[in-house]
Short mmCIF file of C-alpha atoms in Angstrom, two decimals:
data_model
loop_
_atom_site.label_atom_id
_atom_site.label_comp_id
_atom_site.label_asym_id
_atom_site.label_seq_id
_atom_site.Cartn_x
_atom_site.Cartn_y
_atom_site.Cartn_z
CA MET A 1 102.45 18.60 -41.00
CA ILE A 2 99.84 16.99 -43.49
CA ARG A 3 96.59 18.58 -44.75
CA PHE A 4 93.50 16.97 -45.76
CA LEU A 5 89.79 17.19 -45.90
CA LEU A 6 87.47 15.05 -43.81
CA ASN A 7 83.91 15.45 -44.99
CA ASN A 8 84.80 18.45 -46.47
CA ASP A 9 86.02 19.76 -43.33
CA ALA A 10 89.83 20.98 -43.50
CA ILE A 11 92.19 19.04 -41.26
CA ALA A 12 96.02 20.00 -40.51
CA LEU A 13 97.87 17.51 -38.59
CA ASP A 14 101.49 17.25 -37.41
CA VAL A 15 102.13 13.19 -37.82
CA THR A 16 104.51 12.19 -35.18
CA ARG A 17 103.99 8.23 -35.49
CA ALA A 18 103.80 6.44 -38.71
CA ASP A 19 101.82 3.69 -37.73
CA VAL A 20 98.64 5.29 -37.06
CA THR A 21 95.91 4.12 -39.33
CA VAL A 22 92.94 6.29 -40.73
CA LEU A 23 90.43 3.96 -39.03
CA GLN A 24 92.25 4.38 -35.62
CA TRP A 25 92.55 8.22 -35.85
CA LEU A 26 88.77 8.32 -37.20
CA ARG A 27 87.23 6.50 -34.14
CA GLU A 28 89.69 7.57 -31.45
CA HIS A 29 90.16 11.18 -32.24
CA GLN A 30 87.25 12.47 -34.55
CA LEU A 31 84.66 10.19 -32.97
CA LYS A 32 83.62 8.94 -36.39
CA THR A 33 82.64 5.47 -35.11
CA GLY A 34 80.44 4.61 -38.16
CA THR A 35 83.54 3.38 -39.98
CA LYS A 36 84.08 -0.16 -38.40
CA GLU A 37 87.02 -2.45 -37.46
CA GLY A 38 86.23 -5.65 -38.26
CA CYS A 39 89.34 -7.92 -39.41
CA GLY A 40 91.93 -5.09 -39.18
CA SER A 41 93.61 -6.68 -42.63
CA GLY A 42 91.77 -5.19 -45.27
CA ASP A 43 89.64 -8.39 -45.89
CA CYS A 44 86.03 -7.71 -44.46
CA GLY A 45 85.55 -3.85 -45.95
CA ALA A 46 83.85 -2.82 -42.68
CA CYS A 47 86.33 -0.11 -42.61
CA THR A 48 85.84 1.21 -46.23
CA VAL A 49 86.39 4.82 -46.84
CA MET A 50 86.26 7.00 -50.15
CA ILE A 51 89.50 8.70 -50.98
CA THR A 52 89.45 11.40 -53.71
CA ASP A 53 92.39 13.08 -55.17
CA ALA A 54 93.04 14.63 -58.69
CA ASP A 55 92.96 10.93 -60.16
CA GLY A 56 89.26 10.88 -58.99
CA SER A 57 87.56 8.77 -56.00
CA ARG A 58 88.35 5.22 -55.06
CA ALA A 59 87.37 2.82 -52.06
CA LEU A 60 89.96 2.00 -49.32
CA ASN A 61 90.44 -0.11 -46.46
CA GLY A 62 91.00 2.43 -43.58
CA CYS A 63 92.19 -0.24 -41.18
CA ILE A 64 95.35 -0.45 -43.25
CA LEU A 65 95.81 2.86 -44.51
CA PHE A 66 97.96 5.23 -42.79
CA LEU A 67 97.58 8.98 -42.11
CA PRO A 68 100.22 10.17 -44.27
CA GLN A 69 98.72 8.36 -47.05
CA ILE A 70 95.77 10.86 -47.22
CA ASN A 71 97.95 13.89 -47.19
CA GLY A 72 96.57 16.46 -49.69
CA LYS A 73 93.33 14.32 -50.31
CA HIS A 74 89.72 13.93 -49.63
CA ILE A 75 88.34 11.54 -47.20
CA THR A 76 84.74 10.81 -47.23
CA THR A 77 83.65 8.52 -44.48
CA VAL A 78 79.99 6.95 -44.27
CA GLU A 79 78.96 10.20 -42.05
CA GLY A 80 79.61 12.26 -45.34
CA ILE A 81 77.80 10.12 -47.78
CA ALA A 82 74.17 11.57 -46.89
CA SER A 83 73.74 15.37 -47.93
CA HIS A 84 74.24 18.05 -45.42
CA ASP A 85 70.62 18.59 -44.80
CA GLY A 86 70.12 14.85 -43.88
CA THR A 87 68.93 13.49 -47.25
CA LEU A 88 70.02 10.08 -47.69
CA HIS A 89 72.27 9.09 -50.50
CA PRO A 90 70.23 6.84 -53.19
CA VAL A 91 72.35 3.76 -51.90
CA GLN A 92 71.54 4.26 -48.31
CA GLN A 93 67.77 4.80 -49.04
CA ALA A 94 67.91 1.59 -51.36
CA MET A 95 69.39 -0.39 -48.77
CA VAL A 96 66.30 0.64 -46.47
CA ASP A 97 63.87 -0.14 -49.01
CA HIS A 98 65.77 -3.50 -50.18
CA HIS A 99 66.09 -4.80 -46.62
CA GLY A 100 70.14 -4.81 -47.13
CA SER A 101 70.90 -4.49 -43.42
CA GLN A 102 70.33 -6.98 -40.50
CA CYS A 103 72.76 -6.51 -37.86
CA GLY A 104 73.94 -3.57 -39.28
CA TYR A 105 77.92 -3.82 -38.66
CA CYS A 106 79.05 -4.31 -41.98
CA THR A 107 76.56 -1.73 -43.50
CA PRO A 108 78.68 1.19 -43.36
CA GLY A 109 81.48 -0.25 -45.32
CA PHE A 110 78.88 -1.44 -47.96
CA VAL A 111 77.18 1.90 -48.29
CA VAL A 112 80.76 3.63 -48.93
CA SER A 113 81.74 0.87 -51.46
CA MET A 114 78.23 1.27 -53.21
CA ALA A 115 78.47 5.13 -53.10
CA THR A 116 82.05 5.21 -54.72
CA ALA A 117 80.99 2.86 -57.25
CA HIS A 118 77.67 5.03 -57.85
CA LEU A 119 79.85 8.12 -58.08
CA ASN A 120 82.21 6.33 -60.80
CA GLY A 121 79.47 4.71 -62.94
CA ALA A 122 80.52 1.09 -62.08
CA SER A 123 77.87 -1.28 -62.30
CA ASP A 124 79.79 -4.57 -62.00
CA HIS A 125 78.13 -4.88 -58.45
CA ASP A 126 79.61 -8.10 -57.70
CA VAL A 127 83.11 -6.93 -58.39
CA GLN A 128 82.65 -3.58 -56.62
CA LEU A 129 81.48 -5.41 -53.55
CA ALA A 130 83.51 -8.34 -53.22
CA GLY A 131 85.75 -6.73 -50.69
CA ASN A 132 82.87 -6.22 -48.35
CA LEU A 133 81.64 -9.16 -46.10
CA CYS A 134 77.94 -9.89 -44.92
CA ARG A 135 77.37 -12.54 -42.64
CA CYS A 136 73.59 -12.07 -41.69
CA THR A 137 71.83 -10.19 -44.48
CA GLY A 138 73.15 -12.14 -47.28
CA TYR A 139 74.21 -10.58 -50.59
CA ALA A 140 71.03 -10.86 -52.51
CA PRO A 141 69.18 -7.69 -51.14
CA ILE A 142 72.37 -5.65 -51.15
CA ILE A 143 73.11 -6.35 -54.61
CA ARG A 144 69.40 -5.51 -55.60
CA ALA A 145 69.84 -2.17 -53.49
CA ALA A 146 73.04 -1.60 -55.78
CA LYS A 147 71.30 -2.25 -59.18
CA ALA A 148 68.27 -0.01 -58.16
CA THR A 149 70.45 2.97 -57.97
CA GLN A 150 72.89 2.62 -60.84
CA ASP A 151 71.05 4.96 -62.88
CA ARG A 152 70.22 7.59 -60.36
CA PRO A 153 71.92 11.08 -60.60
CA VAL A 154 74.75 11.29 -57.95
CA PRO A 155 74.04 13.63 -55.08
CA GLU A 156 75.66 17.05 -55.55
CA HIS A 157 77.66 17.41 -52.55
CA LEU A 158 79.84 14.47 -54.11
CA LEU A 159 80.32 15.58 -57.62
CA PHE A 160 82.91 17.87 -57.02
CA LEU A 161 85.19 16.31 -54.29
CA ALA A 162 88.33 16.49 -56.56
CA LYS A 163 87.92 20.21 -56.88
CA ARG A 164 88.20 20.92 -53.33
CA ILE A 165 91.29 19.29 -52.37
CA PRO A 166 93.73 21.27 -50.31
CA ALA A 167 97.29 22.20 -51.33
CA LEU A 168 99.68 19.34 -50.84
CA GLN A 169 102.16 19.73 -47.74
CA THR A 170 105.05 17.61 -48.47
CA PRO A 171 107.00 17.21 -45.22
CA GLU A 172 110.80 17.95 -45.39
CA THR A 173 112.87 15.21 -46.62
CA SER A 174 116.06 15.35 -44.78
CA PRO A 175 118.13 12.44 -43.89
CA SER A 176 117.36 13.28 -39.96
CA ARG A 177 113.73 12.94 -40.27
CA GLN A 178 112.08 9.51 -39.36
CA ILE A 179 108.93 10.12 -41.12
CA VAL A 180 109.28 11.46 -44.59
CA GLN A 181 106.99 11.65 -48.01
CA PRO A 182 109.42 12.34 -50.83
CA SER A 183 108.02 13.85 -53.95
CA SER A 184 110.70 12.35 -56.25
CA THR A 185 112.59 9.04 -56.61
CA ASP A 186 115.76 11.49 -56.42
CA ALA A 187 114.86 12.66 -52.91
CA LEU A 188 113.91 8.93 -51.82
CA ALA A 189 117.17 7.73 -53.43
CA THR A 190 119.23 10.39 -51.21
CA TRP A 191 116.91 9.64 -47.86
CA TYR A 192 116.96 5.98 -48.00
CA ALA A 193 120.79 5.95 -49.04
CA ALA A 194 121.16 7.61 -45.39
CA ASN A 195 118.45 5.20 -43.67
CA PRO A 196 119.02 1.92 -45.42
CA ASP A 197 117.22 0.10 -42.70
CA ALA A 198 114.11 2.33 -43.10
CA THR A 199 110.66 0.91 -44.13
CA LEU A 200 109.21 1.89 -47.43
CA ILE A 201 105.60 2.09 -47.64
CA ALA A 202 103.58 2.11 -50.96
CA GLY A 203 99.97 1.04 -50.71
CA ALA A 204 100.28 -0.77 -47.17
CA THR A 205 98.21 -3.55 -48.19
CA ASP A 206 101.17 -5.67 -46.58
CA VAL A 207 102.88 -3.32 -44.06
CA GLY A 208 99.62 -2.52 -42.64
CA LEU A 209 99.18 -6.02 -41.15
CA TRP A 210 102.75 -5.82 -40.01
CA VAL A 211 101.10 -2.97 -37.64
CA THR A 212 97.59 -4.45 -37.03
CA LYS A 213 98.41 -8.02 -36.56
CA GLN A 214 102.17 -8.23 -35.77
CA PHE A 215 102.39 -5.13 -33.71
CA ARG A 216 105.68 -4.22 -35.36
CA ASP A 217 107.76 -0.92 -34.96
CA LEU A 218 108.18 0.16 -38.32
CA GLY A 219 111.06 2.69 -37.35
CA ALA A 220 112.16 5.21 -40.16
CA VAL A 221 109.34 5.26 -42.56
CA ALA A 222 108.88 6.80 -46.17
CA PHE A 223 105.63 7.06 -47.65
CA LEU A 224 106.06 6.81 -51.35
CA ASN A 225 102.63 7.87 -52.49
CA HIS A 226 103.78 11.17 -53.53
CA CYS A 227 106.87 9.98 -55.59
CA THR A 228 104.94 11.04 -59.03
CA ASP A 229 107.90 9.72 -61.18
CA LEU A 230 107.46 6.20 -59.80
CA ARG A 231 103.86 6.08 -60.91
CA GLY A 232 102.21 5.40 -64.36
CA ILE A 233 102.72 3.12 -67.34
CA THR A 234 104.54 3.85 -70.57
CA GLU A 235 103.60 1.83 -73.62
CA THR A 236 105.88 1.52 -76.71
CA GLU A 237 105.87 -1.00 -79.74
CA THR A 238 108.31 -3.28 -77.86
CA GLU A 239 107.62 -2.88 -74.18
CA ILE A 240 105.42 -2.03 -71.29
CA ARG A 241 107.12 0.08 -68.73
CA ILE A 242 105.54 -0.21 -65.35
CA GLY A 243 106.53 2.30 -62.43
CA ALA A 244 106.74 0.90 -59.15
CA MET A 245 103.72 2.87 -57.46
CA THR A 246 101.41 1.70 -60.17
CA THR A 247 98.43 0.06 -58.54
CA ILE A 248 96.90 -3.20 -59.45
CA SER A 249 93.86 -1.60 -60.64
CA GLU A 250 95.80 0.62 -63.08
CA LEU A 251 97.79 -1.94 -64.16
CA GLU A 252 94.58 -4.39 -65.01
CA LYS A 253 93.28 -1.87 -67.16
CA VAL A 254 96.36 -1.43 -69.31
CA VAL A 255 97.45 -5.02 -69.52
CA ALA A 256 93.93 -5.98 -70.62
CA GLY A 257 94.58 -5.21 -74.10
CA TYR A 258 97.75 -7.33 -74.22
CA HIS A 259 97.23 -9.97 -72.02
CA PRO A 260 93.50 -10.52 -71.31
CA SER A 261 94.11 -13.72 -68.98
CA PHE A 262 96.67 -11.62 -66.86
CA ALA A 263 93.86 -9.19 -66.36
CA THR A 264 91.60 -11.83 -65.37
CA MET A 265 94.04 -12.98 -62.83
CA LEU A 266 94.54 -9.50 -61.35
CA ARG A 267 90.96 -9.21 -61.01
CA ARG A 268 91.04 -12.13 -58.58
CA TYR A 269 93.82 -10.21 -56.55
CA GLY A 270 92.12 -9.12 -53.38
CA SER A 271 89.32 -6.83 -53.65
CA VAL A 272 88.77 -3.41 -55.13
CA GLN A 273 89.68 -1.68 -51.97
CA VAL A 274 92.94 -3.58 -52.05
CA ARG A 275 93.67 -3.44 -55.87
CA ASN A 276 92.94 0.43 -55.51
CA ALA A 277 95.97 0.62 -52.77
CA ALA A 278 98.28 -2.36 -53.76
CA THR A 279 101.35 -1.66 -55.85
CA LEU A 280 103.23 -3.79 -58.31
CA GLY A 281 106.36 -2.58 -57.00
CA GLY A 282 105.32 -3.45 -53.41
CA ASN A 283 104.24 -7.02 -54.58
CA ILE A 284 107.59 -7.56 -55.85
CA ALA A 285 109.75 -5.82 -53.45
CA ASN A 286 108.34 -7.60 -50.34
CA GLY A 287 109.17 -10.93 -51.93
CA SER A 288 106.22 -12.62 -50.56
CA PRO A 289 106.33 -16.31 -51.47
CA ILE A 290 102.39 -15.83 -52.01
CA GLY A 291 103.05 -12.71 -54.06
CA ASP A 292 100.62 -13.30 -57.08
CA GLY A 293 102.22 -10.71 -59.50
CA PRO A 294 105.83 -12.22 -60.09
CA PRO A 295 104.87 -15.71 -61.75
CA ALA A 296 102.95 -14.25 -64.30
CA LEU A 297 105.44 -11.27 -64.90
CA ILE A 298 108.42 -13.61 -65.02
CA ALA A 299 106.42 -15.72 -67.56
CA LEU A 300 106.27 -12.52 -69.71
CA ASN A 301 110.02 -12.00 -69.53
CA THR A 302 110.09 -9.09 -67.19
CA SER A 303 113.03 -7.00 -66.52
CA LEU A 304 113.10 -5.33 -62.82
CA HIS A 305 114.88 -1.67 -62.31
CA LEU A 306 116.47 -1.09 -59.21
CA ARG A 307 118.13 1.99 -57.64
CA LYS A 308 120.40 2.70 -54.81
CA GLY A 309 121.35 6.40 -54.34
CA ASP A 310 122.54 7.21 -57.88
CA VAL A 311 123.61 3.73 -59.16
CA ARG A 312 120.73 1.90 -61.29
CA ARG A 313 120.83 -1.77 -62.26
CA THR A 314 118.48 -3.95 -64.39
CA ILE A 315 118.09 -7.84 -63.74
CA ALA A 316 115.74 -10.34 -64.99
CA LEU A 317 112.87 -10.54 -62.43
CA GLU A 318 113.35 -14.13 -61.95
CA ASP A 319 116.70 -13.50 -60.60
CA PHE A 320 115.33 -11.18 -58.12
CA PHE A 321 114.12 -14.14 -55.98
CA ILE A 322 116.95 -15.82 -54.74
CA ALA A 323 115.46 -18.37 -51.96
CA TYR A 324 112.24 -18.56 -50.04
CA GLY A 325 111.66 -14.92 -48.48
CA LYS A 326 115.11 -13.89 -49.95
CA GLN A 327 115.84 -11.39 -52.68
CA ASP A 328 118.50 -9.79 -54.57
CA ARG A 329 117.98 -6.15 -52.81
CA SER A 330 120.73 -4.75 -50.75
CA ALA A 331 120.03 -2.18 -47.73
CA GLY A 332 119.00 1.05 -49.44
CA GLU A 333 118.02 -0.21 -52.73
CA PHE A 334 114.50 0.31 -54.00
CA VAL A 335 112.47 -1.20 -56.92
CA GLU A 336 112.24 1.73 -59.40
#
């Protein structure tokens, strides 16, 4: 059972399939059809939703976001951007005033991205909207709309989203369960050792495409977004220690103070929506030949920490990649 809020309404779901995306559930089961499917791969932004938890609000791609990933969070769709009395959000009104919409298909995603940036006080509009594609209006009127609202107050109904998050429901993490959401690396290690062929899902920016494009059966799945001890960055005088569940957005902020060129590279990594979801651990563990993180990290002499059950080992990151598409990681072992 997972619990979350949808536009302030409490939702409780018994999740029996790991491969149901938030976009699919919204459109087919909640009839929230404002959220669109364009590319189905996290590129176009038509499916953008706002996700809020104790860490704040961020824009994510609903098409490659699975339901267990919003457990204990608040999801705001385009239907929840306007006030309850129908008053338009400032970005919605500005899109009208500045003629920011033509065919309208991409508009809901733009509005949610703009409203999230507005809530967070982000005025780097070209960056914030880089994950939203418009093929007919063009970006100039949309950017003008974003600039026109950057100093407007945030509507009251969006100010306190994080204070209304429901109590987290953590599914039982027993070896027999096929869909689990462990709350610690110890629980993950125990379950993964018993299910070594399972799929581990961190941000799902890669695994999401396995479902939407390759129609793969994921089998047993562990969602890692509540493994709190896999998150975070620790800085000392001699090293930066990065948890596997640290997102690219989080890494960019910290690394900018040490290696500005690395931070600049990370800002070219997908879009805001992708960087808000994608994790460094997933980027490394999947071993994609086009993975952006490892080359820079190898140049920085990075060490990689892996765990299998109670056994941990540390290797040089460059030694993790054995051959094209092959990594030094055994069944049941994960990047920590």
